[in-house]
Coordinates of C-alpha atoms in Angstrom, one line a residue:
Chain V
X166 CA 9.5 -6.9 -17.5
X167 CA 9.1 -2.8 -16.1
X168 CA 6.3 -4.1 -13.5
X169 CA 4.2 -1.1 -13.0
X170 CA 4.5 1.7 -15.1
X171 CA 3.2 5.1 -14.1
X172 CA 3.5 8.7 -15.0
X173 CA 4.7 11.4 -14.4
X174 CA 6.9 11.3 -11.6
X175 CA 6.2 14.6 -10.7
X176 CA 3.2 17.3 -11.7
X177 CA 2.2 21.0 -10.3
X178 CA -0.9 21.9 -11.2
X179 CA -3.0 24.9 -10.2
X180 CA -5.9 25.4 -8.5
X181 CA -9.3 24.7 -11.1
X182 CA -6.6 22.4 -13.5
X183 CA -7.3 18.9 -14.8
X184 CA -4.8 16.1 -15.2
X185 CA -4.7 12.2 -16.0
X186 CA -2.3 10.0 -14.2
X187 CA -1.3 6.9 -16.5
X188 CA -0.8 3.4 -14.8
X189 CA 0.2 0.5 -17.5
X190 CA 0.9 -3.3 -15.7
X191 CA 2.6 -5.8 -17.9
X192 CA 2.3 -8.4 -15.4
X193 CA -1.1 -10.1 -16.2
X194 CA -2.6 -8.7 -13.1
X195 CA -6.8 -8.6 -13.3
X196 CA -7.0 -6.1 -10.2
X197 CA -5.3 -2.9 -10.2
X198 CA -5.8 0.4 -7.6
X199 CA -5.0 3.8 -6.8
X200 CA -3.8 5.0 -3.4
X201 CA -3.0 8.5 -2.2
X202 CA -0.2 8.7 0.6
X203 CA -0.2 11.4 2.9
X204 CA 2.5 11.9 6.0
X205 CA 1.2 10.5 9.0
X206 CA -1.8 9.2 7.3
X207 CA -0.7 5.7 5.7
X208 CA -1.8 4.9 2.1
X209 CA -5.8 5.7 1.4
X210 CA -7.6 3.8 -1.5
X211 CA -9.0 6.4 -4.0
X212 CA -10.9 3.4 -6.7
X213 CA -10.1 0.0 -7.5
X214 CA -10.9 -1.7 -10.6
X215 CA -11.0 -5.6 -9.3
X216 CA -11.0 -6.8 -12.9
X217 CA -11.2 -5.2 -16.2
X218 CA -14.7 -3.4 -16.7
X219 CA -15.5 -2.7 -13.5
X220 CA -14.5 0.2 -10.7
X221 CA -15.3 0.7 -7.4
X222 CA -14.9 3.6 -5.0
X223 CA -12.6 3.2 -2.0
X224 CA -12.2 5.6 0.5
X225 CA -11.2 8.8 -0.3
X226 CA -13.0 8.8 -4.1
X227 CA -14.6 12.7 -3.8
X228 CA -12.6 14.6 -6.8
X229 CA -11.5 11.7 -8.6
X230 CA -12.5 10.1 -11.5
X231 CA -10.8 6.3 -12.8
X232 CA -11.1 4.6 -16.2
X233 CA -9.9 0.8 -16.6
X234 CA -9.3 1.4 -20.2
X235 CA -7.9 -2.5 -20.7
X236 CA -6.5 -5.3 -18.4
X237 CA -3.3 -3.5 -18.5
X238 CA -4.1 0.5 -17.7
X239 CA -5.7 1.8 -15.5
X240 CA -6.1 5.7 -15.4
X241 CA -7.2 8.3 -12.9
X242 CA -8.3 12.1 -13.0
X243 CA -8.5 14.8 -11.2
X244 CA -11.3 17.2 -12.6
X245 CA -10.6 20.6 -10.9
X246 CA -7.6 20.0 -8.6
X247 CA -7.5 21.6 -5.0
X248 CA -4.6 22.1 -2.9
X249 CA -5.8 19.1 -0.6
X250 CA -5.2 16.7 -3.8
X251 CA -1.5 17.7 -2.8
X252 CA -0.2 14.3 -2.2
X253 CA 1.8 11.1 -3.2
X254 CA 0.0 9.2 -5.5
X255 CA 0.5 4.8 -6.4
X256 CA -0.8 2.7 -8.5
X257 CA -0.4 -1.2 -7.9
X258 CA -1.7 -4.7 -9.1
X259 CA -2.5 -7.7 -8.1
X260 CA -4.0 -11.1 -8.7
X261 CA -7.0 -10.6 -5.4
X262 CA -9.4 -11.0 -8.7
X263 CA -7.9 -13.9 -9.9
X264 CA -7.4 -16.1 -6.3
X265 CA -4.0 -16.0 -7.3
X266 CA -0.8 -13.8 -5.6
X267 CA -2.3 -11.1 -3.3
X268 CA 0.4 -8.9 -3.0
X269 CA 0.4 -5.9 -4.9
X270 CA 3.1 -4.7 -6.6
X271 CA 3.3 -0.9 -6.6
X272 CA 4.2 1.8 -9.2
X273 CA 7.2 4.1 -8.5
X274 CA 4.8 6.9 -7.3
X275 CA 3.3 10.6 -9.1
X276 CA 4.2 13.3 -6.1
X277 CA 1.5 15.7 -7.2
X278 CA 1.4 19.2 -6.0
X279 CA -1.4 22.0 -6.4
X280 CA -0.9 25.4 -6.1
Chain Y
X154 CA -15.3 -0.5 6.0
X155 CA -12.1 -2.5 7.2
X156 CA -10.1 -0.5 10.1
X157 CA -6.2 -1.4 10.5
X158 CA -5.2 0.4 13.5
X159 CA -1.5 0.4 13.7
X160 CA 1.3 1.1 16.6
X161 CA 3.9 2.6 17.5
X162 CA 4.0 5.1 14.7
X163 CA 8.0 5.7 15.4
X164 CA 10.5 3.2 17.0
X165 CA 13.7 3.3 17.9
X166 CA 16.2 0.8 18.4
X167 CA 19.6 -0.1 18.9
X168 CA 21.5 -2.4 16.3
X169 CA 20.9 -5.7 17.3
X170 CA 18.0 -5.2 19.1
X171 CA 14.6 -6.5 18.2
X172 CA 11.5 -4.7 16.9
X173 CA 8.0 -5.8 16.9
X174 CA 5.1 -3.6 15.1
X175 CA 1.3 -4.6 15.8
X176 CA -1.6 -4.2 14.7
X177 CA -5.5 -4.7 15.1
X178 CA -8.1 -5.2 12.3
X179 CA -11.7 -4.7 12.2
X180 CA -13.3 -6.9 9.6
X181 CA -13.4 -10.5 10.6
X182 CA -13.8 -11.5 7.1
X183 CA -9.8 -10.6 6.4
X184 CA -7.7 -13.2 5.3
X185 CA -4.7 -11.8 3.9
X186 CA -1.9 -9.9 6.2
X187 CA 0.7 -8.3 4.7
X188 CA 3.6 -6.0 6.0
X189 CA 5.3 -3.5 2.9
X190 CA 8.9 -1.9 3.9
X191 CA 8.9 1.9 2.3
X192 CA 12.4 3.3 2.1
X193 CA 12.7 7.2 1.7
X194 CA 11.6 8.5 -1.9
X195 CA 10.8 4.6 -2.6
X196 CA 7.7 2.3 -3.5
X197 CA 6.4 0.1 -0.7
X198 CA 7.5 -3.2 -0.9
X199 CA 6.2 -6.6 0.4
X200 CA 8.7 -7.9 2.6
X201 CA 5.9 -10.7 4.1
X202 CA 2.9 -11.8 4.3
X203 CA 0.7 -14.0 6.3
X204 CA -3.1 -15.9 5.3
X205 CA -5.3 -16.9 7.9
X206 CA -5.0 -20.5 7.9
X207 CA -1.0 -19.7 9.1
X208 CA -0.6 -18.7 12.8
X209 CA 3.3 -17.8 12.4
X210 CA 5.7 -17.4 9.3
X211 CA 9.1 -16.8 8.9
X212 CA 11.4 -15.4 6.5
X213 CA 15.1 -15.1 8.4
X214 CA 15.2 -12.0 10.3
X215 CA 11.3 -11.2 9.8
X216 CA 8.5 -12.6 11.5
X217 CA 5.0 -12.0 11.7
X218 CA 2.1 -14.0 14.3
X219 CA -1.6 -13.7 13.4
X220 CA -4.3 -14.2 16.5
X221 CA -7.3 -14.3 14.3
X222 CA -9.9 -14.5 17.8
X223 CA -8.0 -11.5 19.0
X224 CA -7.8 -9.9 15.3
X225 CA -4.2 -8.7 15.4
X226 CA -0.7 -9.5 13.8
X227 CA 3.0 -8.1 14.3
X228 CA 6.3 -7.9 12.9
X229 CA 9.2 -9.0 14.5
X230 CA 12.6 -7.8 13.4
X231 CA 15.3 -10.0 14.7
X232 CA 18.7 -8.6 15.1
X233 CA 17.8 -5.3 13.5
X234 CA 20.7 -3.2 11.1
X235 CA 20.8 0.1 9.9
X236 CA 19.4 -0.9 6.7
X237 CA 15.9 -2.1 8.6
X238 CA 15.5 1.8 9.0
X239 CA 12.2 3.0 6.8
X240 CA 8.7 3.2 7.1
X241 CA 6.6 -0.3 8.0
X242 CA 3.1 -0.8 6.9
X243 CA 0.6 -3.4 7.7
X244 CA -2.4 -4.4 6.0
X245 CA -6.0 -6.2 5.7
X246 CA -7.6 -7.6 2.8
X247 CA -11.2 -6.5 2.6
X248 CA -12.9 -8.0 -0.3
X249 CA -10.6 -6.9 -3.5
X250 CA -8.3 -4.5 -1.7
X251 CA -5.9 -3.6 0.8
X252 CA -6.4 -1.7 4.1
X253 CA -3.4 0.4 5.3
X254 CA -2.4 1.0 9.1
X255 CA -1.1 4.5 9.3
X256 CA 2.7 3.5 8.8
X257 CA 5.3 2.8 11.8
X258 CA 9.0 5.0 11.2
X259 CA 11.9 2.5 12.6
X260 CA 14.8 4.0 13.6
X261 CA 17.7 1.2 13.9
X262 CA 21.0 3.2 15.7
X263 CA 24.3 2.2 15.4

C-alpha cells in the first residue's frame, strides 16, 4: 500500500518550459488536491478535484492547469513556467467527498525549480 | 475564502517545557481542525485533529481546544523532547478542502 505516489522528486525547468506533475492514490480516496509550499507562506491550494470529474480552482490557480484523469490520478501542469512557480509542490487525498476520514494524506513532495 | 491566521511563527522552548500554538479561523461554517507535524525535507503529517462537536481531545503529549464562538483552536505540547522540533500547521476545512495557517517553527532545546 505506497499511499500517495507522486513524481518527480525533483525538476528544473526553464523559463517558457512545460511540465506535468503525476499524483496516483491507491487508497480509495474520492478527493484529491494540489498545494504549493512556499517558506514563510504555509501550504497554498492550487485546484482540487473533490471527486472524480470535477476540479475546482483554489487559491493560487493562475498558471496551472489540473486533470483528474480517474479516481486514482490526479495530474497538474504548468504551461509556460516562471521563476515564481519555484516552489515545493504536494499532492494529498482524502475522503472530504465521501463524509468519511478528513485527513489528507500527503505525497512525498516535487521541489520544482525554474530558471 | 476561509482565513487561518496562525501564531507564533517560531517557538522556542526548553525540554520539558510546554508549547501551545493558536490559531483563528474565519469561516464559521469550518468543522474540521486539524494540526500536521512537517519535519525537515518531509511530508506533513497529521498528528491530530479535532471536529466541532468536540471541545478538547487528547492524544498523550498533544492536545488541542476548539472555542467555536471565539473561532480559534491550539496545540498543546506537554513535556516537549527534541524530537517535537519541526514545523506545525493548523488547519480549516472549507467546503472540500483544507486551509493552511502560515506554519509555526518549534524549537525544543536540550
Amino acid at each position: 500500500n505506497a499511499g500517495v505516489t507522486q513524481t518527480p522528486k525533483f525538476q528544473v525547468l526553464k523559463t517558457g518550459q512545460s511540465m506535468t506533475l503525476q499524483c496516483a492514490q491507491d487508497m480509495n480516496h474520492n478527493s484529491m488536491y494540489w498545494y504549493r509550499q512556499d517558506p514563510g507562506m504555509g501550504l497554498r491550494l492550487i485546484y482540487y478535484s473533490a471527486s472524480e470529474g470535477t476540479t475546482d480552482k483554489g487559491e493560487v490557480p493562475n498558471g496551472y492547469n489540473v486533470s483528474r484523469l480517474n479516481k486514482r490520478e490526479f495530474s497538474l501542469r504548468l504551461e509556460s513556467a516562471a521563476p515564481s512557480q519555484t516552489s515545493v509542490y504536494f499532492c494529498a487525498s482524502s475522503e472530504i467527498g465521501t463524509g468519511g476520514t478528513y485527513g489528507y494524506t500527503f505525497g512525498s513532495g516535487t521541489r520544482l525549480t525554474v530558471v | 475564502g476561509e482565513n487561518v491566521e496562525q501564531h507564533p511563527s517560531t517557538l522556542s522552548v526548553q525540554e520539558g517545557d510546554s508549547a501551545v500554538i493558536k490559531c483563528t479561523y474565519s469561516d464559521s461554517a469550518s468543522n474540521y481542525f486539524p494540526w500536521y507535524k512537517q519535519e525537515l525535507g518531509k511530508r506533513p503529517q497529521l498528528i491530530i485533529d479535532i471536529r466541532s462537536n468536540v471541545g478538547e481531545k487528547k492524544d498523550q503529549r498533544i492536545a488541542v481546544t476548539l472555542n467555536k464562538t471565539a473561532k480559534h483552536f491550539s496545540l498543546h505540547i506537554t513535556e516537549t523532547q527534541p524530537e517535537d522540533s519541526a514545523v506545525y500547521f493548523c488547519a480549516a476545512l472549507s467546503g472540500y478542502a483544507l486551509n493552511f495557517g502560515k506554519g509555526t517553527s518549534l524549537l525544543v532545546t536540550p
